[in-house]
Amino acid sequence: MKMIVAPLLRIFFRPWMEGEENIPDDGPAILASNHLSFSDSFFLPALLKRRVTFIAKAEYFTTPGLKGRLTAAFFKGVGQLPVDRSGARGAGEAAIRSGIAVIERGEIFGVYPEGTRSPDGKLYRGKVGGLARVALATGAPVIPVAMIDTEKVQPPGQVMPNFGVRPGIRIGRPLDFSRYQGMENDRFILRSVTDEVMYEIMRLSGQEYVDIYATAAKRQLAEEKKVADADRKAQQKAEKAAEKEAEKEAAEKAEKAEKEAATGPAADRQKDTGA
């Protein structure tokens, strides 16, 4: 990742980075980043000097086919940890245990507080759980990170990246939550810690903040798309019906005109002349 992928990313995309000095040379830390694109999982771990261990959904390791095998090989190769998200509570506990284990080894644990990629480039409400609980259980500093323009490099659903975009990484100063250590079971404290981190990410990224979860926004956008598609199909159906009705009326008028031409005064004169 560091020796091959990073140089290629620098050659083809020329990514920029600010605030790398805020990441300690050694010792544990938590990186909390916004999540705009699948390519975030390439740029952030590849360009930083130290290794970053992220939690990754289990589907990345179990998807069949060539693409699935390549994806699994990539995530295994960079040391990412699979978590089964089929059971929300069990997945959250597994992620927390994994994060604490990474911190206890003196390494860097990476987390996307939004829980999923932003569907539209906005910054959404951070989920209470992994980030805050790992921070309070371990006392590790939380370093806010803003990924910039990675959604333009690889928009959601697009396989091939756009090479004309120059993405960036902006790293903020470490946040110390040691004053809350041992209070990881207080939901109000967890929400306060999460919101403070999200505010710093918003400040670094310049994103518009939306105070709902990204998963809810995705459902809302999907429902709006479903309604829009239904409206479009209904409109297309109405337009086709109107076209058929217009064609029918035009045919009836033409037929009527032909009958009138065949039985009108001009036709009578033609008959008289012929007689």
Short mmCIF file of C-alpha atoms in Angstrom, two decimals:
data_model
loop_
_atom_site.label_atom_id
_atom_site.label_comp_id
_atom_site.label_asym_id
_atom_site.label_seq_id
_atom_site.Cartn_x
_atom_site.Cartn_y
_atom_site.Cartn_z
CA MET A 1 0.00 0.00 0.00
CA LYS A 2 2.69 2.47 1.00
CA MET A 3 5.29 1.41 -1.59
CA ILE A 4 3.10 0.84 -4.65
CA VAL A 5 -0.35 2.37 -4.30
CA ALA A 6 0.74 5.65 -2.71
CA PRO A 7 3.23 6.59 -5.50
CA LEU A 8 0.60 5.76 -8.14
CA LEU A 9 -1.98 7.93 -6.41
CA ARG A 10 0.51 10.80 -6.24
CA ILE A 11 1.34 10.45 -9.95
CA PHE A 12 -2.21 10.21 -11.29
CA PHE A 13 -4.13 12.42 -8.84
CA ARG A 14 -1.53 14.70 -7.18
CA PRO A 15 -3.41 14.71 -3.85
CA TRP A 16 -2.61 17.40 -1.32
CA MET A 17 -2.45 17.10 2.45
CA GLU A 18 -2.61 19.63 5.28
CA GLY A 19 -1.96 19.06 8.95
CA GLU A 20 -0.02 15.79 8.80
CA GLU A 21 2.03 17.06 11.73
CA ASN A 22 -1.07 16.57 13.90
CA ILE A 23 -0.67 12.79 13.68
CA PRO A 24 1.78 11.52 16.33
CA ASP A 25 4.86 9.64 15.17
CA ASP A 26 4.07 6.84 17.59
CA GLY A 27 1.47 5.85 20.14
CA PRO A 28 -2.28 5.29 19.80
CA ALA A 29 -4.73 7.68 18.20
CA ILE A 30 -8.19 7.63 16.62
CA LEU A 31 -8.74 9.13 13.17
CA ALA A 32 -12.33 10.28 12.67
CA SER A 33 -13.05 11.10 9.03
CA ASN A 34 -15.94 12.12 6.85
CA HIS A 35 -16.80 9.55 4.18
CA LEU A 36 -17.46 10.76 0.65
CA SER A 37 -16.30 7.91 -1.57
CA PHE A 38 -15.02 4.35 -1.70
CA SER A 39 -11.69 5.89 -2.70
CA ASP A 40 -11.34 7.33 0.84
CA SER A 41 -10.17 3.84 1.82
CA PHE A 42 -7.27 4.24 -0.62
CA PHE A 43 -6.15 7.85 -0.21
CA LEU A 44 -6.15 8.16 3.58
CA PRO A 45 -4.29 4.95 4.57
CA ALA A 46 -1.91 5.13 1.59
CA LEU A 47 -0.76 8.72 2.01
CA LEU A 48 -0.23 8.76 5.77
CA LYS A 49 3.14 7.60 7.07
CA ARG A 50 1.65 5.38 9.76
CA ARG A 51 -0.65 2.43 9.23
CA VAL A 52 -4.35 3.05 9.85
CA THR A 53 -6.70 0.19 10.72
CA PHE A 54 -10.32 0.75 9.75
CA ILE A 55 -13.41 -1.30 10.43
CA ALA A 56 -14.85 -2.58 7.14
CA LYS A 57 -18.21 -4.19 6.51
CA ALA A 58 -18.02 -7.97 6.14
CA GLU A 59 -19.49 -7.81 2.60
CA TYR A 60 -16.16 -6.44 1.38
CA PHE A 61 -14.58 -9.76 2.36
CA THR A 62 -17.31 -12.16 1.20
CA THR A 63 -18.61 -10.78 -2.12
CA PRO A 64 -18.30 -13.44 -4.86
CA GLY A 65 -16.76 -12.97 -8.30
CA LEU A 66 -13.50 -11.46 -9.51
CA LYS A 67 -14.31 -7.98 -8.21
CA GLY A 68 -15.24 -9.44 -4.82
CA ARG A 69 -12.00 -11.41 -4.57
CA LEU A 70 -9.91 -8.38 -5.51
CA THR A 71 -11.75 -6.22 -2.98
CA ALA A 72 -11.27 -8.82 -0.24
CA ALA A 73 -7.57 -9.14 -1.07
CA PHE A 74 -7.16 -5.37 -0.87
CA PHE A 75 -8.84 -5.02 2.52
CA LYS A 76 -7.03 -8.02 3.97
CA GLY A 77 -3.73 -6.76 2.60
CA VAL A 78 -4.05 -3.38 4.33
CA GLY A 79 -5.10 -4.99 7.60
CA GLN A 80 -8.72 -3.87 7.73
CA LEU A 81 -11.05 -5.63 10.14
CA PRO A 82 -14.32 -7.20 8.89
CA VAL A 83 -17.46 -6.64 10.94
CA ASP A 84 -20.79 -8.32 10.22
CA ARG A 85 -23.44 -5.58 10.23
CA SER A 86 -26.44 -7.93 9.96
CA GLY A 87 -27.10 -7.50 13.66
CA ALA A 88 -26.74 -3.81 14.51
CA ARG A 89 -26.01 -4.20 18.22
CA GLY A 90 -23.65 -7.14 17.77
CA ALA A 91 -21.84 -5.35 14.97
CA GLY A 92 -21.40 -2.25 17.11
CA GLU A 93 -19.97 -4.21 20.02
CA ALA A 94 -17.59 -6.07 17.70
CA ALA A 95 -16.39 -2.80 16.20
CA ILE A 96 -15.80 -1.32 19.64
CA ARG A 97 -13.83 -4.36 20.83
CA SER A 98 -11.75 -4.29 17.65
CA GLY A 99 -11.06 -0.58 18.02
CA ILE A 100 -9.97 -0.93 21.64
CA ALA A 101 -7.64 -3.78 20.67
CA VAL A 102 -6.01 -1.62 17.97
CA ILE A 103 -5.52 1.25 20.43
CA GLU A 104 -4.09 -1.07 23.09
CA ARG A 105 -1.46 -2.17 20.56
CA GLY A 106 -0.39 1.48 20.28
CA GLU A 107 -1.68 1.82 16.71
CA ILE A 108 -4.02 4.17 14.84
CA PHE A 109 -7.69 3.25 14.64
CA GLY A 110 -9.72 4.84 11.84
CA VAL A 111 -13.47 5.34 11.94
CA TYR A 112 -16.16 6.99 9.81
CA PRO A 113 -18.57 8.44 12.42
CA GLU A 114 -21.37 8.82 9.85
CA GLY A 115 -21.41 5.05 9.52
CA THR A 116 -21.71 5.07 5.74
CA ARG A 117 -20.81 7.15 2.71
CA SER A 118 -22.58 10.47 2.25
CA PRO A 119 -25.19 10.11 -0.50
CA ASP A 120 -24.90 13.71 -1.68
CA GLY A 121 -21.64 15.21 -0.42
CA LYS A 122 -23.16 16.69 2.76
CA LEU A 123 -21.96 15.89 6.26
CA TYR A 124 -24.43 13.91 8.34
CA ARG A 125 -24.95 13.29 12.03
CA GLY A 126 -22.33 11.09 13.67
CA LYS A 127 -23.48 7.82 15.15
CA VAL A 128 -23.07 7.37 18.88
CA GLY A 129 -21.04 4.24 19.48
CA GLY A 130 -17.67 3.17 18.17
CA LEU A 131 -15.88 6.51 18.02
CA ALA A 132 -16.88 7.91 21.41
CA ARG A 133 -16.83 4.62 23.31
CA VAL A 134 -13.35 3.67 22.08
CA ALA A 135 -12.07 7.17 22.87
CA LEU A 136 -13.49 7.18 26.40
CA ALA A 137 -12.51 3.59 27.15
CA THR A 138 -8.89 4.10 26.10
CA GLY A 139 -8.19 7.81 26.57
CA ALA A 140 -6.70 7.98 23.07
CA PRO A 141 -6.82 11.38 21.33
CA VAL A 142 -9.30 11.81 18.50
CA ILE A 143 -7.92 13.44 15.34
CA PRO A 144 -10.59 14.89 13.00
CA VAL A 145 -9.95 14.37 9.29
CA ALA A 146 -11.66 15.90 6.27
CA MET A 147 -11.50 14.19 2.89
CA ILE A 148 -11.88 16.79 0.14
CA ASP A 149 -13.32 16.11 -3.36
CA THR A 150 -12.88 12.32 -3.21
CA GLU A 151 -16.54 11.97 -4.27
CA LYS A 152 -15.52 13.69 -7.51
CA VAL A 153 -12.69 11.20 -8.02
CA GLN A 154 -15.05 8.25 -7.67
CA PRO A 155 -18.76 9.09 -7.35
CA PRO A 156 -20.94 6.43 -5.66
CA GLY A 157 -21.65 3.58 -8.06
CA GLN A 158 -18.83 4.50 -10.46
CA VAL A 159 -16.09 1.90 -10.92
CA MET A 160 -13.47 3.82 -12.88
CA PRO A 161 -12.10 6.96 -11.19
CA ASN A 162 -11.99 10.41 -12.76
CA PHE A 163 -8.34 11.32 -13.29
CA GLY A 164 -8.90 15.07 -13.77
CA VAL A 165 -9.71 15.68 -10.09
CA ARG A 166 -7.16 16.56 -7.41
CA PRO A 167 -8.44 15.42 -3.99
CA GLY A 168 -7.12 16.48 -0.62
CA ILE A 169 -6.85 15.51 3.04
CA ARG A 170 -7.11 18.09 5.82
CA ILE A 171 -6.10 16.89 9.30
CA GLY A 172 -7.12 18.79 12.41
CA ARG A 173 -5.59 19.06 15.85
CA PRO A 174 -6.10 16.18 18.27
CA LEU A 175 -9.12 16.42 20.55
CA ASP A 176 -8.64 15.36 24.17
CA PHE A 177 -11.64 13.72 25.86
CA SER A 178 -9.76 12.36 28.85
CA ARG A 179 -12.05 14.43 31.09
CA TYR A 180 -14.81 11.96 30.22
CA GLN A 181 -12.75 8.78 30.57
CA GLY A 182 -14.68 5.99 32.26
CA MET A 183 -18.05 7.50 31.25
CA GLU A 184 -18.41 5.48 28.05
CA ASN A 185 -21.80 4.17 29.17
CA ASP A 186 -23.35 7.62 29.53
CA ARG A 187 -25.29 8.21 26.31
CA PHE A 188 -25.41 11.99 26.80
CA ILE A 189 -21.63 12.13 27.12
CA LEU A 190 -21.23 9.90 24.05
CA ARG A 191 -23.48 12.23 22.04
CA SER A 192 -21.56 15.29 23.24
CA VAL A 193 -18.21 13.76 22.25
CA THR A 194 -19.52 12.65 18.85
CA ASP A 195 -21.05 16.06 18.09
CA GLU A 196 -17.81 17.85 19.02
CA VAL A 197 -15.87 15.65 16.60
CA MET A 198 -18.45 16.16 13.84
CA TYR A 199 -18.26 19.93 14.33
CA GLU A 200 -14.49 19.83 13.81
CA ILE A 201 -14.88 17.69 10.69
CA MET A 202 -17.46 20.16 9.36
CA ARG A 203 -15.11 23.06 10.04
CA LEU A 204 -12.24 21.31 8.25
CA SER A 205 -14.25 20.08 5.27
CA GLY A 206 -16.55 23.05 4.69
CA GLN A 207 -19.43 20.63 4.11
CA GLU A 208 -23.03 21.52 4.76
CA TYR A 209 -24.13 19.76 7.95
CA VAL A 210 -27.45 17.89 8.09
CA ASP A 211 -28.66 16.79 11.53
CA ILE A 212 -29.98 13.39 10.49
CA TYR A 213 -28.19 10.09 9.98
CA ALA A 214 -26.78 9.36 6.52
CA THR A 215 -28.65 6.05 6.45
CA ALA A 216 -31.94 7.92 6.92
CA ALA A 217 -30.95 10.37 4.20
CA LYS A 218 -30.24 7.48 1.85
CA ARG A 219 -33.68 6.00 2.54
CA GLN A 220 -35.29 9.39 1.99
CA LEU A 221 -33.43 9.94 -1.28
CA ALA A 222 -34.32 6.42 -2.44
CA GLU A 223 -37.99 7.04 -1.64
CA GLU A 224 -37.91 10.39 -3.45
CA LYS A 225 -36.30 8.70 -6.46
CA LYS A 226 -38.97 5.98 -6.36
CA VAL A 227 -41.74 8.59 -6.31
CA ALA A 228 -40.03 10.61 -9.07
CA ASP A 229 -39.65 7.49 -11.22
CA ALA A 230 -43.32 6.63 -10.70
CA ASP A 231 -44.34 10.19 -11.62
CA ARG A 232 -42.13 10.09 -14.70
CA LYS A 233 -43.60 6.77 -15.84
CA ALA A 234 -47.13 8.08 -15.25
CA GLN A 235 -46.32 11.22 -17.23
CA GLN A 236 -44.82 9.18 -20.06
CA LYS A 237 -47.92 6.95 -20.09
CA ALA A 238 -50.19 10.01 -20.18
CA GLU A 239 -48.14 11.55 -23.01
CA LYS A 240 -48.36 8.31 -25.04
CA ALA A 241 -52.11 8.14 -24.45
CA ALA A 242 -52.46 11.79 -25.53
CA GLU A 243 -50.41 11.07 -28.67
CA LYS A 244 -52.60 8.09 -29.55
CA GLU A 245 -55.75 10.16 -28.96
CA ALA A 246 -54.37 12.94 -31.17
CA GLU A 247 -53.49 10.43 -33.89
CA LYS A 248 -56.97 8.94 -33.64
CA GLU A 249 -58.61 12.38 -33.93
CA ALA A 250 -56.38 13.27 -36.89
CA ALA A 251 -57.28 10.00 -38.64
CA GLU A 252 -61.00 10.59 -38.02
CA LYS A 253 -60.77 14.14 -39.40
CA ALA A 254 -58.92 12.89 -42.48
CA GLU A 255 -61.51 10.18 -43.03
CA LYS A 256 -64.34 12.70 -42.63
CA ALA A 257 -62.66 15.08 -45.05
CA GLU A 258 -62.34 12.30 -47.63
CA LYS A 259 -66.03 11.44 -47.30
CA GLU A 260 -67.03 15.08 -47.63
CA ALA A 261 -64.84 15.41 -50.72
CA ALA A 262 -66.47 12.33 -52.23
CA THR A 263 -70.09 13.46 -51.61
CA GLY A 264 -69.86 17.26 -51.77
CA PRO A 265 -70.80 19.74 -54.56
CA ALA A 266 -67.48 19.36 -56.34
CA ALA A 267 -68.07 15.63 -56.63
CA ASP A 268 -71.62 16.28 -58.03
CA ARG A 269 -70.28 18.66 -60.68
CA GLN A 270 -67.71 16.09 -61.69
CA LYS A 271 -70.47 13.51 -62.11
CA ASP A 272 -72.59 15.94 -64.21
CA THR A 273 -69.65 16.79 -66.45
CA GLY A 274 -68.90 13.13 -66.96
CA ALA A 275 -72.52 12.44 -67.86
#
